[in-house]
Coordinates of N, CA and C in Angstrom, one line a residue:
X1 N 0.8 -1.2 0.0 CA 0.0 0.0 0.0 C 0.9 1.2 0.0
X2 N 0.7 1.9 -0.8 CA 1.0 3.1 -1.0 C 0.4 4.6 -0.2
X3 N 0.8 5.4 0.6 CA -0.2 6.5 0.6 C 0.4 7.6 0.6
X4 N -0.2 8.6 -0.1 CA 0.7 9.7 -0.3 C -0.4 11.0 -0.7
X5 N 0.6 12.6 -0.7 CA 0.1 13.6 -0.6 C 0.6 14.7 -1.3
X6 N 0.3 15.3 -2.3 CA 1.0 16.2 -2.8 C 0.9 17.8 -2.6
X7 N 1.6 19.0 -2.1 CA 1.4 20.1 -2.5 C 1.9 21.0 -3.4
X8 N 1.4 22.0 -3.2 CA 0.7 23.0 -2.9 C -0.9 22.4 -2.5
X9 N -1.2 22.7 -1.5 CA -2.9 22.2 -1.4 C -3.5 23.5 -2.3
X10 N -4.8 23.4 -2.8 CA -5.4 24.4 -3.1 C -6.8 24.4 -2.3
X11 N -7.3 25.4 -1.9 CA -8.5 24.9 -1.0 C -10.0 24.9 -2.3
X12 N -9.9 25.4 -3.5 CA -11.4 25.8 -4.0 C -10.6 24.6 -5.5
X13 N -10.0 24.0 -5.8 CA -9.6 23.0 -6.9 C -8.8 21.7 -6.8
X14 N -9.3 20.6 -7.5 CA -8.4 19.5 -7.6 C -6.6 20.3 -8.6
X15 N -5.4 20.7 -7.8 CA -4.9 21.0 -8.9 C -4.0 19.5 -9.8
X16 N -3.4 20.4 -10.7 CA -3.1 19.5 -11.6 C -1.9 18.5 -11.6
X17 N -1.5 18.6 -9.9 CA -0.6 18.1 -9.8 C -1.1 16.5 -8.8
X18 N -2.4 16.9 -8.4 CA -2.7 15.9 -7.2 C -3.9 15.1 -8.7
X19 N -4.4 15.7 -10.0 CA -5.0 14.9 -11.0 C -3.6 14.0 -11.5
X20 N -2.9 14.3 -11.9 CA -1.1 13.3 -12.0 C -1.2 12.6 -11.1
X21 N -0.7 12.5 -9.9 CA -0.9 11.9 -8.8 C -2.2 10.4 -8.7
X22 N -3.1 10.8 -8.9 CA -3.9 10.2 -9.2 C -4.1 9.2 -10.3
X23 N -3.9 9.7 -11.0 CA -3.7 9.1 -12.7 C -2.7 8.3 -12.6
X24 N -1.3 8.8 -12.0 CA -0.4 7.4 -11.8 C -1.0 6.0 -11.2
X25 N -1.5 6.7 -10.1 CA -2.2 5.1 -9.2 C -3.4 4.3 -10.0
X26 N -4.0 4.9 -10.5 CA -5.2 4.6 -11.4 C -4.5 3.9 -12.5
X27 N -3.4 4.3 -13.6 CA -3.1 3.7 -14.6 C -2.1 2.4 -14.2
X28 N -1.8 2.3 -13.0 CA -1.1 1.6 -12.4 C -2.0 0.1 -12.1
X29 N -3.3 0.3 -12.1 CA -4.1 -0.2 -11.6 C -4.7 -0.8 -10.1
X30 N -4.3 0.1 -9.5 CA -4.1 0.0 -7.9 C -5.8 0.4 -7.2
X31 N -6.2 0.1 -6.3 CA -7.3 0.2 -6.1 C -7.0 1.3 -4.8
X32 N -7.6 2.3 -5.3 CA -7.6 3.8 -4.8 C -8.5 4.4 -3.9
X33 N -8.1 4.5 -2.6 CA -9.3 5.5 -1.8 C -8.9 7.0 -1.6
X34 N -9.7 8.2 -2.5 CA -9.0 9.7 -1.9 C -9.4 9.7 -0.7
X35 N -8.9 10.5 0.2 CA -9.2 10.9 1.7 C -9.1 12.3 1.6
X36 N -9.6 12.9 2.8 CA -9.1 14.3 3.0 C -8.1 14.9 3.8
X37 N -6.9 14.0 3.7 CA -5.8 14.1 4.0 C -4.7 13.7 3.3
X38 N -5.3 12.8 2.2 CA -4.1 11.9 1.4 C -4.5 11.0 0.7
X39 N -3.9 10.2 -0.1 CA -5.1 9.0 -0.9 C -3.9 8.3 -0.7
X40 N -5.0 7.0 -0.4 CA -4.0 5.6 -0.1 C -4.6 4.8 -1.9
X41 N -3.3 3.6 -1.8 CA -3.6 3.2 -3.1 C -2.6 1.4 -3.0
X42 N -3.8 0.5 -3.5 CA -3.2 -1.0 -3.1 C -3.1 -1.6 -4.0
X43 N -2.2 -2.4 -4.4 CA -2.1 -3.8 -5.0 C -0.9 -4.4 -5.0
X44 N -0.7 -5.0 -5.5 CA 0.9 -5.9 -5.6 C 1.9 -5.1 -5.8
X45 N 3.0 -5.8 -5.0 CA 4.2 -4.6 -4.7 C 5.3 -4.4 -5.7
X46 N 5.1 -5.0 -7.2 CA 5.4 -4.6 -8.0 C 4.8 -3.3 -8.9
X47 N 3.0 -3.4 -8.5 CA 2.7 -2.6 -8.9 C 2.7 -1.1 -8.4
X48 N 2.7 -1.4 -7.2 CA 2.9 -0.1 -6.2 C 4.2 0.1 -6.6
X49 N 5.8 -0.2 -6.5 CA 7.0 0.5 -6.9 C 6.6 1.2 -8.0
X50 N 6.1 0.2 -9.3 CA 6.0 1.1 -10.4 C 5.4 2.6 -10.3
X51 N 4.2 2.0 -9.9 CA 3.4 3.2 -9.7 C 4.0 4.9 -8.4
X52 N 4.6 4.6 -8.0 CA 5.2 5.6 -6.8 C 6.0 6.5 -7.8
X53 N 6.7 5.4 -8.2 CA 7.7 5.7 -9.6 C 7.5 7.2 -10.6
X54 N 5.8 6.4 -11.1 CA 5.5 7.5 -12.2 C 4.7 8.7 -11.0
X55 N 4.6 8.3 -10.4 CA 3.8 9.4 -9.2 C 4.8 10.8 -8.9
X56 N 5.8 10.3 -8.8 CA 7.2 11.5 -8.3 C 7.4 11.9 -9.5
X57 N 7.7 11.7 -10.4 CA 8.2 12.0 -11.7 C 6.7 12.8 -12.5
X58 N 4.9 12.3 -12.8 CA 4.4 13.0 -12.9 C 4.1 14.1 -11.9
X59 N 4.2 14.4 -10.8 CA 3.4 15.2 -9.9 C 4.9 16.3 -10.0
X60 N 6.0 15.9 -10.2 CA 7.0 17.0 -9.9 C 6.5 18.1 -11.1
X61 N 6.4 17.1 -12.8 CA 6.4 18.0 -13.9 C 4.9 18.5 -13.9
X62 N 4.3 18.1 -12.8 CA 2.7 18.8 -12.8 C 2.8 20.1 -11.8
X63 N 4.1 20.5 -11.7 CA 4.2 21.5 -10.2 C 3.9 21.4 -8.8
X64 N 4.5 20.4 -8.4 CA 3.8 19.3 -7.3 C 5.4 20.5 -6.6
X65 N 5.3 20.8 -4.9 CA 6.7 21.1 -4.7 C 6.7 20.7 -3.3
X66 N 5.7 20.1 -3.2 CA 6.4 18.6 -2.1 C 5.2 17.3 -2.6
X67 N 6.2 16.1 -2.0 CA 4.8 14.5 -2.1 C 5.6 14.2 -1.1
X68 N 4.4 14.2 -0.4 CA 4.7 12.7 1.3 C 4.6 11.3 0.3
X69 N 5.1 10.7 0.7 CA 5.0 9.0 0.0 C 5.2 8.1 1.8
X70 N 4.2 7.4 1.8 CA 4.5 6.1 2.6 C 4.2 4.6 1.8
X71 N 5.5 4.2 2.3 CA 5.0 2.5 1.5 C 4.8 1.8 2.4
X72 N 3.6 1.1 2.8 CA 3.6 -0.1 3.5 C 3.3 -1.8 3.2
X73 N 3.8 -2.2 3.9 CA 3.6 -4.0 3.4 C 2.2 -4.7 4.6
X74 N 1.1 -5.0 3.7 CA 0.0 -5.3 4.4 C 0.2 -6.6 4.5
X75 N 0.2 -7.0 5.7 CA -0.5 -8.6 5.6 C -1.4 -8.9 4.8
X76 N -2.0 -10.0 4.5 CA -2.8 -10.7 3.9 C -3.6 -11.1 4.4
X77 N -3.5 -11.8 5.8 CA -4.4 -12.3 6.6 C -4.9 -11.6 7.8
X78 N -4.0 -10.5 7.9 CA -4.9 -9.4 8.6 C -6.1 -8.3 7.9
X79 N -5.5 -7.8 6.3 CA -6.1 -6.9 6.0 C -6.8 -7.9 5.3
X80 N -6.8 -9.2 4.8 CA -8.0 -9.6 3.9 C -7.7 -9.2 2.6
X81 N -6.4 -8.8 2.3 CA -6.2 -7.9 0.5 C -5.2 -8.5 0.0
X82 N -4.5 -7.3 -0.8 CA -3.5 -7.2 -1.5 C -1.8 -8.1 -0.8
X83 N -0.7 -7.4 -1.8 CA 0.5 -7.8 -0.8 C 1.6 -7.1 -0.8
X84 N 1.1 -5.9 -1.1 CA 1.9 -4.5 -1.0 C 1.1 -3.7 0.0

């Protein structure tokens, strides 16, 4: 599992750096919850590296000028999921 944050916050728009952000985990194919604090994002931990991957790289050239990133490793038999 992945979960991460990008700024500049904007308070009145999605900007175009947290739609990047997004779009990495999505085309990554990762199963995505936004929050209002961060969006977590899960699947297999190959897909998650990939995906973080294009996350830093699209959200920097989207004017991103910070990303929190956490990676974590779910159990399986605690969380009932993925294995990233």
């Amino acid at each position: 599992m992945v979960e991460f944050t990008t700024e500049p916050f904007e308070r009145d728009t999605f900007p175009e750096h947290a739609e990047a952000a997004l779009k990495a985990v999505t085309d990554a194919g990762l199963e995505v919850a936004v929050g209002p604090f961060g969006t977590d994002a899960r699947g297999e931990a190959e897909d998650v590296v990939g995906a973080v991957t294009a996350l830093l790289r699209e959200t920097l050239a989207a004017g991103a000028t910070r990303i929190s990133v956490q990676v974590s490793v779910l159990d399986q038999e605690v969380e009932g999921g993925g294995s990233a």
